Short mmCIF file of N, CA, C and O and ligand atoms in Angstrom, two decimals:
data_model
loop_
_atom_site.label_atom_id
_atom_site.label_comp_id
_atom_site.label_asym_id
_atom_site.label_seq_id
_atom_site.Cartn_x
_atom_site.Cartn_y
_atom_site.Cartn_z
N MET A 1 108.04 75.22 95.46
CA MET A 1 108.81 75.49 96.60
C MET A 1 109.50 76.95 95.90
O MET A 1 109.45 77.49 95.39
N LYS A 2 107.92 77.89 96.69
CA LYS A 2 108.80 79.21 96.97
C LYS A 2 110.05 79.47 97.79
O LYS A 2 109.85 79.49 99.44
N LEU A 3 111.15 80.23 97.26
CA LEU A 3 112.38 80.94 98.25
C LEU A 3 112.53 81.79 97.75
O LEU A 3 112.20 82.96 96.68
N ILE A 4 113.16 83.09 99.19
CA ILE A 4 114.27 84.36 98.04
C ILE A 4 114.97 84.23 98.88
O ILE A 4 115.28 83.73 100.42
N ILE A 5 116.34 85.30 98.05
CA ILE A 5 117.83 85.43 98.98
C ILE A 5 117.17 86.73 99.35
O ILE A 5 116.68 87.61 98.39
N ILE A 6 117.14 87.03 100.41
CA ILE A 6 117.58 88.29 100.94
C ILE A 6 119.57 88.65 101.04
O ILE A 6 119.62 88.53 101.87
N ASN A 7 119.69 89.95 100.35
CA ASN A 7 121.00 90.30 100.77
C ASN A 7 121.39 91.62 100.85
O ASN A 7 119.92 92.88 101.27
N GLY A 8 122.20 92.06 102.02
CA GLY A 8 122.17 93.45 103.16
C GLY A 8 122.83 94.36 102.61
O GLY A 8 123.28 94.08 100.83
N PRO A 9 123.56 95.23 103.59
CA PRO A 9 124.29 96.29 102.77
C PRO A 9 126.00 96.00 102.25
O PRO A 9 126.23 95.07 102.88
N ASN A 10 125.86 96.86 100.74
CA ASN A 10 126.73 97.01 100.29
C ASN A 10 127.02 95.47 99.63
O ASN A 10 128.53 95.15 98.24
N LEU A 11 126.54 94.53 99.17
CA LEU A 11 126.12 93.62 98.58
C LEU A 11 125.25 93.89 97.02
O LEU A 11 126.01 93.37 96.12
N ASN A 12 124.84 94.94 97.06
CA ASN A 12 125.17 96.14 95.72
C ASN A 12 125.90 96.05 94.70
O ASN A 12 125.93 96.10 93.56
N LEU A 13 127.04 95.73 95.51
CA LEU A 13 128.58 96.49 94.94
C LEU A 13 129.03 94.84 94.73
O LEU A 13 130.10 95.20 93.90
N LEU A 14 128.74 93.32 95.01
CA LEU A 14 129.43 92.34 94.52
C LEU A 14 129.90 92.56 92.67
O LEU A 14 129.31 93.31 92.23
N GLY A 15 131.20 92.14 92.45
CA GLY A 15 131.91 92.42 90.90
C GLY A 15 132.69 93.75 91.20
O GLY A 15 133.73 93.33 91.03
N LYS A 16 132.35 94.94 92.23
CA LYS A 16 133.16 95.52 92.14
C LYS A 16 134.38 95.33 93.57
O LYS A 16 135.39 95.97 93.42
N ARG A 17 133.73 95.51 94.09
CA ARG A 17 133.39 95.58 95.82
C ARG A 17 134.53 94.37 96.58
O ARG A 17 134.80 93.27 96.19
N GLU A 18 135.93 95.04 96.76
CA GLU A 18 136.25 93.85 97.07
C GLU A 18 136.70 92.57 96.68
O GLU A 18 136.77 91.24 97.80
N PRO A 19 137.46 92.37 94.96
CA PRO A 19 136.86 91.28 94.43
C PRO A 19 138.16 90.33 95.09
O PRO A 19 137.08 89.21 95.13
N GLU A 20 139.28 90.53 95.95
CA GLU A 20 140.11 89.69 95.69
C GLU A 20 139.14 88.66 97.48
O GLU A 20 138.93 87.65 97.81
N ILE A 21 138.04 89.16 97.86
CA ILE A 21 137.70 88.78 99.20
C ILE A 21 136.31 88.21 98.61
O ILE A 21 135.92 87.10 98.89
N TYR A 22 135.65 88.79 97.57
CA TYR A 22 134.41 88.28 97.34
C TYR A 22 133.77 88.34 95.64
O TYR A 22 132.47 88.37 95.36
N GLY A 23 134.90 88.20 94.92
CA GLY A 23 134.70 87.48 93.57
C GLY A 23 134.30 89.36 92.45
O GLY A 23 133.71 90.18 92.92
N SER A 24 134.72 88.57 91.67
CA SER A 24 133.98 89.24 90.03
C SER A 24 133.23 89.33 89.69
O SER A 24 132.88 89.99 88.47
N LYS A 25 132.08 88.73 89.45
CA LYS A 25 130.89 88.35 89.86
C LYS A 25 129.65 89.79 90.50
O LYS A 25 129.61 89.31 91.32
N THR A 26 129.11 89.76 90.09
CA THR A 26 127.72 90.53 89.66
C THR A 26 126.55 89.49 90.34
O THR A 26 126.30 88.27 90.02
N PHE A 27 126.19 89.92 91.85
CA PHE A 27 125.28 89.51 91.73
C PHE A 27 124.13 88.84 91.03
O PHE A 27 123.77 87.64 90.55
N GLU A 28 123.21 90.00 90.09
CA GLU A 28 122.80 90.12 88.71
C GLU A 28 123.40 88.65 87.65
O GLU A 28 122.13 87.55 87.46
N ASP A 29 124.71 88.43 87.79
CA ASP A 29 124.79 87.98 86.18
C ASP A 29 124.55 86.30 87.09
O ASP A 29 124.34 85.63 86.44
N TYR A 30 124.59 86.33 88.43
CA TYR A 30 124.80 84.67 90.09
C TYR A 30 123.15 84.66 89.11
O TYR A 30 123.74 83.62 89.62
N PHE A 31 122.86 85.39 89.67
CA PHE A 31 121.35 84.93 90.19
C PHE A 31 120.67 85.02 88.88
O PHE A 31 120.18 83.83 88.88
N ARG A 32 120.95 85.13 87.35
CA ARG A 32 120.64 84.43 86.12
C ARG A 32 120.73 83.15 86.38
O ARG A 32 120.28 82.33 85.86
N GLU A 33 121.84 83.01 86.66
CA GLU A 33 122.16 81.88 86.74
C GLU A 33 121.47 80.15 87.59
O GLU A 33 121.53 79.15 86.97
N LEU A 34 121.48 81.64 88.78
CA LEU A 34 120.72 80.17 89.54
C LEU A 34 119.24 79.82 89.16
O LEU A 34 119.26 78.57 89.62
N LYS A 35 119.07 81.10 88.69
CA LYS A 35 117.29 80.81 88.27
C LYS A 35 117.43 79.92 87.08
O LYS A 35 116.37 79.03 87.12
N LEU A 36 118.38 80.21 86.39
CA LEU A 36 117.79 78.64 84.66
C LEU A 36 118.89 77.28 85.35
O LEU A 36 117.55 76.41 85.54
N GLN A 37 119.64 76.73 86.26
CA GLN A 37 120.00 76.09 87.24
C GLN A 37 119.28 75.29 88.21
O GLN A 37 118.23 74.26 87.78
N PHE A 38 118.04 76.48 88.97
CA PHE A 38 117.01 75.86 89.49
C PHE A 38 115.78 76.35 88.76
O PHE A 38 114.35 77.54 89.59
N ASN A 39 114.82 75.77 87.93
CA ASN A 39 114.42 76.42 87.18
C ASN A 39 112.76 76.30 87.28
O ASN A 39 111.37 76.07 87.66
N LYS A 40 112.94 74.89 88.26
CA LYS A 40 111.18 74.30 88.96
C LYS A 40 111.05 75.24 90.61
O LYS A 40 110.44 75.28 91.25
N VAL A 41 112.27 76.39 90.67
CA VAL A 41 111.96 76.69 92.21
C VAL A 41 111.25 78.01 91.70
O VAL A 41 111.69 79.54 90.84
N GLU A 42 110.25 78.81 92.48
CA GLU A 42 110.23 79.92 92.10
C GLU A 42 110.98 80.70 93.41
O GLU A 42 110.40 81.31 94.42
N LEU A 43 112.68 81.57 92.98
CA LEU A 43 113.44 82.20 93.33
C LEU A 43 113.22 84.16 93.11
O LEU A 43 113.55 84.11 92.46
N SER A 44 113.53 84.62 94.13
CA SER A 44 113.44 85.65 93.61
C SER A 44 114.07 86.13 94.94
O SER A 44 114.53 85.11 95.37
N TYR A 45 114.22 87.66 94.37
CA TYR A 45 116.02 88.80 95.10
C TYR A 45 115.36 89.68 95.75
O TYR A 45 114.56 90.24 94.88
N PHE A 46 116.06 90.04 96.76
CA PHE A 46 115.46 91.08 97.45
C PHE A 46 116.78 91.99 98.46
O PHE A 46 117.89 91.41 98.48
N GLN A 47 118.07 93.32 97.47
CA GLN A 47 118.45 93.10 98.55
C GLN A 47 118.47 95.17 99.00
O GLN A 47 117.30 95.74 98.21
N SER A 48 118.85 95.22 99.87
CA SER A 48 118.69 96.75 100.47
C SER A 48 119.56 96.90 101.28
O SER A 48 119.95 96.15 102.66
N ASN A 49 120.32 98.25 100.90
CA ASN A 49 121.42 99.02 102.51
C ASN A 49 120.68 99.66 103.74
O ASN A 49 121.40 99.85 104.36
N ILE A 50 119.24 99.36 103.33
CA ILE A 50 118.38 99.93 104.16
C ILE A 50 118.02 98.73 105.20
O ILE A 50 117.29 97.99 105.20
N GLU A 51 118.44 98.98 106.97
CA GLU A 51 118.67 97.74 107.63
C GLU A 51 116.98 97.37 107.76
O GLU A 51 115.88 96.24 108.19
N GLY A 52 115.57 98.91 108.34
CA GLY A 52 114.38 98.73 107.80
C GLY A 52 113.76 97.82 106.83
O GLY A 52 112.51 97.85 107.00
N GLU A 53 114.46 97.61 106.04
CA GLU A 53 113.78 97.34 104.75
C GLU A 53 114.04 96.32 104.20
O GLU A 53 113.49 94.97 104.73
N ILE A 54 114.85 95.52 104.92
CA ILE A 54 115.23 93.87 104.97
C ILE A 54 114.32 93.85 107.00
O ILE A 54 113.94 92.93 105.62
N ILE A 55 113.81 94.27 107.51
CA ILE A 55 113.25 94.09 108.63
C ILE A 55 111.70 92.94 107.94
O ILE A 55 111.12 93.32 107.51
N ASP A 56 111.70 95.02 107.66
CA ASP A 56 110.26 94.94 105.99
C ASP A 56 109.90 93.51 105.89
O ASP A 56 108.84 93.07 105.68
N LYS A 57 111.32 93.10 104.68
CA LYS A 57 110.64 92.33 103.82
C LYS A 57 111.28 90.51 104.13
O LYS A 57 110.03 90.10 104.36
N LEU A 58 111.69 90.66 106.26
CA LEU A 58 110.35 89.49 106.24
C LEU A 58 110.07 88.97 106.83
O LEU A 58 109.36 87.84 107.29
N HIS A 59 109.48 90.23 107.07
CA HIS A 59 108.13 90.41 108.27
C HIS A 59 107.46 90.03 106.55
O HIS A 59 106.09 89.30 106.47
N GLU A 60 107.10 90.35 105.49
CA GLU A 60 106.24 90.71 104.39
C GLU A 60 106.34 88.82 104.03
O GLU A 60 105.83 88.09 103.75
N VAL A 61 107.51 87.96 103.94
CA VAL A 61 107.63 87.17 103.28
C VAL A 61 107.61 86.23 104.40
O VAL A 61 108.21 84.82 104.21
N GLY A 62 108.28 86.15 105.20
CA GLY A 62 108.21 85.58 107.07
C GLY A 62 107.15 84.50 107.13
O GLY A 62 107.28 83.65 108.51
N PHE A 63 105.88 84.48 106.22
CA PHE A 63 104.71 83.50 106.84
C PHE A 63 103.72 83.29 105.42
O PHE A 63 103.17 82.14 106.01
N ASN A 64 104.71 83.39 104.56
CA ASN A 64 104.10 82.88 103.51
C ASN A 64 105.34 82.35 102.06
O ASN A 64 104.94 81.64 100.48
N TYR A 65 106.44 81.99 102.04
CA TYR A 65 107.77 81.57 101.42
C TYR A 65 107.89 79.91 102.31
O TYR A 65 107.63 79.39 104.06
N ASP A 66 108.57 79.72 101.57
CA ASP A 66 109.22 77.98 101.78
C ASP A 66 110.95 78.27 102.55
O ASP A 66 110.58 76.96 103.07
N GLY A 67 110.79 79.16 102.52
CA GLY A 67 112.24 79.19 102.36
C GLY A 67 113.10 81.07 102.57
O GLY A 67 112.69 81.36 101.67
N ILE A 68 114.17 81.32 103.47
CA ILE A 68 114.53 82.76 102.76
C ILE A 68 116.35 82.44 103.78
O ILE A 68 117.02 81.41 104.41
N ILE A 69 116.90 83.44 102.35
CA ILE A 69 117.91 82.63 102.26
C ILE A 69 118.52 84.00 102.40
O ILE A 69 118.39 84.14 102.21
N LEU A 70 119.63 84.39 103.67
CA LEU A 70 119.82 85.55 104.20
C LEU A 70 121.39 85.84 103.88
O LEU A 70 122.20 85.57 105.35
N ASN A 71 121.96 86.61 103.55
CA ASN A 71 122.96 87.17 103.90
C ASN A 71 123.16 89.18 104.30
O ASN A 71 122.73 89.87 103.36
N ALA A 72 122.81 88.63 105.93
CA ALA A 72 122.79 90.15 105.93
C ALA A 72 123.69 91.27 106.11
O ALA A 72 124.05 91.71 106.74
N ALA A 73 124.80 90.50 105.34
CA ALA A 73 126.34 90.93 105.59
C ALA A 73 126.64 92.01 107.06
O ALA A 73 126.34 91.31 107.32
N ALA A 74 127.33 93.22 106.27
CA ALA A 74 127.55 94.20 108.02
C ALA A 74 126.08 93.93 108.73
O ALA A 74 126.67 93.73 110.18
N TYR A 75 124.94 94.09 109.23
CA TYR A 75 124.32 94.29 109.87
C TYR A 75 123.88 92.69 110.83
O TYR A 75 123.78 92.63 112.04
N THR A 76 124.90 91.29 110.03
CA THR A 76 125.38 90.46 110.72
C THR A 76 125.34 91.23 112.25
O THR A 76 124.95 90.15 112.59
N HIS A 77 126.30 91.25 111.69
CA HIS A 77 126.91 91.73 113.05
C HIS A 77 126.79 92.69 113.85
O HIS A 77 127.37 92.79 115.35
N THR A 78 125.81 92.69 113.59
CA THR A 78 125.14 94.35 114.32
C THR A 78 123.59 94.70 114.83
O THR A 78 123.34 95.60 115.96
N SER A 79 123.15 93.28 114.01
CA SER A 79 121.44 93.98 114.29
C SER A 79 121.03 92.87 114.96
O SER A 79 120.33 91.99 114.61
N VAL A 80 120.25 93.74 116.06
CA VAL A 80 118.87 92.51 117.26
C VAL A 80 117.67 92.87 116.85
O VAL A 80 117.43 91.75 116.56
N GLY A 81 117.35 93.74 115.82
CA GLY A 81 116.16 94.49 115.02
C GLY A 81 117.31 92.71 114.05
O GLY A 81 114.90 92.31 113.78
N ILE A 82 117.01 92.88 113.40
CA ILE A 82 116.80 91.21 112.03
C ILE A 82 116.88 90.33 113.02
O ILE A 82 116.49 89.38 113.11
N GLY A 83 117.79 90.20 113.81
CA GLY A 83 117.51 88.97 114.91
C GLY A 83 116.45 88.58 115.40
O GLY A 83 115.62 87.43 115.22
N ASP A 84 115.54 89.40 116.31
CA ASP A 84 114.02 89.95 116.85
C ASP A 84 113.46 89.35 115.84
O ASP A 84 112.62 88.44 115.77
N ALA A 85 113.39 90.13 113.76
CA ALA A 85 112.38 89.19 112.83
C ALA A 85 112.61 88.45 112.57
O ALA A 85 111.89 87.76 112.05
N ILE A 86 113.55 87.12 113.24
CA ILE A 86 113.57 85.88 112.78
C ILE A 86 112.94 85.18 113.31
O ILE A 86 111.95 84.37 113.30
N LYS A 87 113.82 85.65 114.87
CA LYS A 87 112.38 85.13 115.59
C LYS A 87 110.76 85.22 115.68
O LYS A 87 110.33 83.79 116.06
N GLY A 88 110.65 86.24 115.07
CA GLY A 88 109.28 86.82 115.05
C GLY A 88 108.51 86.16 113.87
O GLY A 88 107.47 85.96 113.99
N ILE A 89 109.77 85.29 112.84
CA ILE A 89 108.95 84.52 111.68
C ILE A 89 108.52 83.15 112.47
O ILE A 89 109.26 82.26 112.43
N GLU A 90 108.12 82.53 110.48
CA GLU A 90 108.12 81.74 111.24
C GLU A 90 108.88 80.58 110.00
O GLU A 90 108.57 79.48 110.05
N VAL A 91 108.36 81.53 108.38
CA VAL A 91 109.66 80.29 107.73
C VAL A 91 110.99 80.12 107.80
O VAL A 91 111.90 80.81 108.48
N PRO A 92 112.28 79.37 107.48
CA PRO A 92 113.08 78.74 108.37
C PRO A 92 114.11 79.98 107.83
O PRO A 92 113.81 79.80 106.06
N VAL A 93 115.51 80.79 107.92
CA VAL A 93 116.29 81.50 107.10
C VAL A 93 117.16 79.74 107.63
O VAL A 93 117.91 79.77 108.24
N VAL A 94 118.24 79.74 106.05
CA VAL A 94 119.35 79.98 106.14
C VAL A 94 120.32 80.87 106.01
O VAL A 94 119.82 81.85 105.64
N GLU A 95 121.82 81.41 107.23
CA GLU A 95 122.42 81.99 106.28
C GLU A 95 123.27 81.67 105.57
O GLU A 95 123.75 80.36 106.08
N VAL A 96 123.55 83.17 105.05
CA VAL A 96 124.59 82.64 103.95
C VAL A 96 126.04 83.87 104.33
O VAL A 96 125.28 84.99 104.38
N HIS A 97 126.85 83.50 103.92
CA HIS A 97 128.78 84.38 103.76
C HIS A 97 129.17 83.88 102.70
O HIS A 97 129.02 82.93 102.95
N ILE A 98 128.95 84.44 101.54
CA ILE A 98 130.01 84.07 100.68
C ILE A 98 131.49 83.74 101.48
O ILE A 98 132.00 83.39 100.69
N SER A 99 132.44 84.54 101.97
CA SER A 99 133.91 84.97 102.99
C SER A 99 133.62 84.36 103.91
O SER A 99 132.72 83.90 104.97
N ASN A 100 134.50 83.69 104.50
CA ASN A 100 134.85 83.02 105.96
C ASN A 100 135.06 83.85 106.94
O ASN A 100 136.42 84.13 107.11
N ILE A 101 133.22 84.42 107.47
CA ILE A 101 133.48 85.64 108.58
C ILE A 101 134.43 85.03 109.99
O ILE A 101 135.30 85.94 110.09
N HIS A 102 134.91 83.47 110.27
CA HIS A 102 135.42 82.82 110.61
C HIS A 102 137.30 83.26 110.79
O HIS A 102 137.76 82.73 111.39
N ALA A 103 137.46 83.47 109.35
CA ALA A 103 138.60 83.74 109.25
C ALA A 103 139.03 85.37 109.29
O ALA A 103 140.52 85.40 108.48
N ARG A 104 138.43 86.33 109.66
CA ARG A 104 138.51 87.58 108.97
C ARG A 104 138.38 87.83 110.51
O ARG A 104 138.72 87.92 111.60
N GLU A 105 138.29 89.77 110.63
CA GLU A 105 138.53 90.10 111.84
C GLU A 105 137.69 89.58 113.17
O GLU A 105 136.35 89.25 112.59
N ASP A 106 137.66 90.07 114.08
CA ASP A 106 137.09 89.46 115.29
C ASP A 106 135.33 89.89 114.79
O ASP A 106 134.43 89.25 115.96
N PHE A 107 135.65 91.15 114.78
CA PHE A 107 134.02 91.63 114.82
C PHE A 107 133.05 90.90 114.14
O PHE A 107 131.47 91.13 114.52
N ARG A 108 133.84 90.32 113.30
CA ARG A 108 133.22 89.62 112.44
C ARG A 108 132.26 88.35 112.48
O ARG A 108 131.59 86.89 112.21
N GLN A 109 133.32 87.77 113.95
CA GLN A 109 132.81 86.80 114.76
C GLN A 109 131.20 86.98 115.09
O GLN A 109 130.85 85.14 115.82
N HIS A 110 130.45 87.52 116.05
CA HIS A 110 129.76 87.23 116.03
C HIS A 110 128.63 87.54 115.90
O HIS A 110 128.50 88.65 114.43
N SER A 111 127.84 86.60 114.95
CA SER A 111 126.09 87.79 114.10
C SER A 111 125.24 87.04 115.23
O SER A 111 124.61 86.16 115.94
N TYR A 112 124.16 87.91 114.87
CA TYR A 112 122.70 87.81 115.81
C TYR A 112 122.03 87.20 114.59
O TYR A 112 120.88 87.31 115.32
N ILE A 113 123.12 86.48 113.38
CA ILE A 113 121.19 85.75 113.04
C ILE A 113 120.80 84.64 113.06
O ILE A 113 120.85 83.13 112.98
N SER A 114 122.76 84.04 113.27
CA SER A 114 122.82 81.87 113.26
C SER A 114 122.05 81.84 114.55
O SER A 114 121.86 80.93 114.47
N PRO A 115 122.04 82.34 115.78
CA PRO A 115 120.82 81.66 116.62
C PRO A 115 119.83 80.95 116.32
O PRO A 115 119.40 80.25 117.14
N ASN A 116 118.98 81.74 115.65
CA ASN A 116 117.81 81.37 114.92
C ASN A 116 117.86 81.19 113.32
O ASN A 116 116.21 80.93 112.83
N ALA A 117 119.04 80.83 113.11
CA ALA A 117 119.05 80.46 111.96
C ALA A 117 118.83 78.74 112.12
O ALA A 117 119.16 78.14 112.80
N LYS A 118 117.86 78.30 110.67
CA LYS A 118 118.29 76.80 109.95
C LYS A 118 119.63 75.46 109.98
O LYS A 118 119.45 75.16 110.73
N GLY A 119 120.38 76.98 109.58
CA GLY A 119 121.73 76.18 108.91
C GLY A 119 122.60 77.61 108.62
O GLY A 119 121.86 78.51 108.15
N VAL A 120 123.85 78.15 108.54
CA VAL A 120 124.67 78.89 108.44
C VAL A 120 125.56 77.82 107.25
O VAL A 120 126.33 76.45 107.70
N LEU A 121 126.35 79.02 106.35
CA LEU A 121 126.94 77.86 105.15
C LEU A 121 128.28 79.98 104.63
O LEU A 121 126.70 80.36 105.04
N PHE A 122 129.00 79.27 105.22
CA PHE A 122 129.93 80.59 104.65
C PHE A 122 131.56 79.93 104.11
O PHE A 122 131.69 78.76 104.86
N GLY A 123 132.16 80.75 103.35
CA GLY A 123 133.33 80.67 103.05
C GLY A 123 133.26 80.27 101.80
O GLY A 123 134.23 79.67 101.16
N PHE A 124 132.07 79.89 101.17
CA PHE A 124 132.25 78.99 99.89
C PHE A 124 132.03 80.33 98.80
O PHE A 124 131.21 79.60 97.93
N GLY A 125 132.32 81.21 98.85
CA GLY A 125 131.87 81.90 96.90
C GLY A 125 130.56 82.32 97.49
O GLY A 125 129.68 82.02 98.18
N LEU A 126 130.23 82.66 96.33
CA LEU A 126 129.20 82.85 95.50
C LEU A 126 128.31 81.21 95.42
O LEU A 126 126.94 81.49 96.14
N LYS A 127 128.94 80.67 96.06
CA LYS A 127 128.46 79.30 95.82
C LYS A 127 127.23 78.85 96.96
O LYS A 127 126.58 77.60 96.96
N GLY A 128 127.83 79.74 98.26
CA GLY A 128 126.82 78.89 99.22
C GLY A 128 125.81 79.45 98.96
O GLY A 128 124.62 78.15 99.74
N TYR A 129 124.82 79.72 97.94
CA TYR A 129 123.66 80.04 98.00
C TYR A 129 123.46 79.12 97.22
O TYR A 129 121.74 78.73 97.64
N ASN A 130 123.88 78.46 96.47
CA ASN A 130 122.98 77.37 95.84
C ASN A 130 123.23 75.94 96.34
O ASN A 130 122.23 75.64 96.64
N LEU A 131 124.60 76.05 97.16
CA LEU A 131 124.24 75.16 98.34
C LEU A 131 122.81 75.21 99.30
O LEU A 131 121.83 74.06 100.29
N ALA A 132 123.07 76.82 100.04
CA ALA A 132 121.57 76.96 100.37
C ALA A 132 120.57 76.57 100.38
O ALA A 132 119.29 76.07 100.53
N ILE A 133 120.60 76.78 98.88
CA ILE A 133 118.96 76.27 98.11
C ILE A 133 118.98 75.28 98.12
O ILE A 133 117.98 74.50 98.27
N GLN A 134 120.21 73.85 97.49
CA GLN A 134 119.74 72.52 98.00
C GLN A 134 119.48 72.36 99.30
O GLN A 134 119.04 71.50 99.70
N SER A 135 119.64 73.36 100.28
CA SER A 135 119.21 72.45 101.86
C SER A 135 117.71 72.61 101.74
O SER A 135 116.88 71.91 102.19
N PHE A 136 117.17 73.37 100.80
CA PHE A 136 115.57 73.81 101.10
C PHE A 136 115.01 72.32 99.91
O PHE A 136 113.66 72.51 100.41
N LEU A 137 115.61 71.94 99.52
CA LEU A 137 115.16 71.37 98.34
C LEU A 137 114.84 69.50 98.98
O LEU A 137 115.85 68.96 99.71
C1 LIG B 1 129.71 89.00 104.47
C2 LIG B 1 129.88 89.36 105.49
C3 LIG B 1 130.46 90.29 106.93
O1 LIG B 1 130.93 90.31 107.78
C4 LIG B 1 130.13 91.44 105.47
O2 LIG B 1 130.47 92.57 106.49
C5 LIG B 1 129.92 91.81 104.24
C6 LIG B 1 129.58 90.27 103.60
C7 LIG B 1 129.98 88.00 103.33
O3 LIG B 1 129.06 88.09 102.16
O4 LIG B 1 131.20 87.36 103.11
O5 LIG B 1 129.78 92.35 103.87
O6 LIG B 1 128.47 88.93 104.88
#
């Protein structure tokens, strides 16, 4: 099973960024734990703050992986391009958000990812990535 986690803008700051919302663990530390926990899964990780790089990565992995776990962060709410990329690829995408986006500002209520996602997980903290991997297994 070959899975990739793709994280969008500002998620490189996890651990430092608004810890009351996103927690105090870095994604690198969490990813190390995930790799140990799911040691039978070929699990990779990509993060970018640049919309086009996320689209390029979706194109690159979108025909030859078993699953994509995508937290497009702020681009979730703005990016027609990432939404279209998900429509254009074959690999199923599970959308993840660390926070409960529906308990936050109005502009976070809309997602360009959800209509084309296999499923959506939000509000479970970093554990959402863990649940997304389990959904593929
Ligand atoms: C987020 C929620 C988004 O609204 C926000 O822009 C993020 C992170 C989350 O994981 O909760 O950067 O995707």
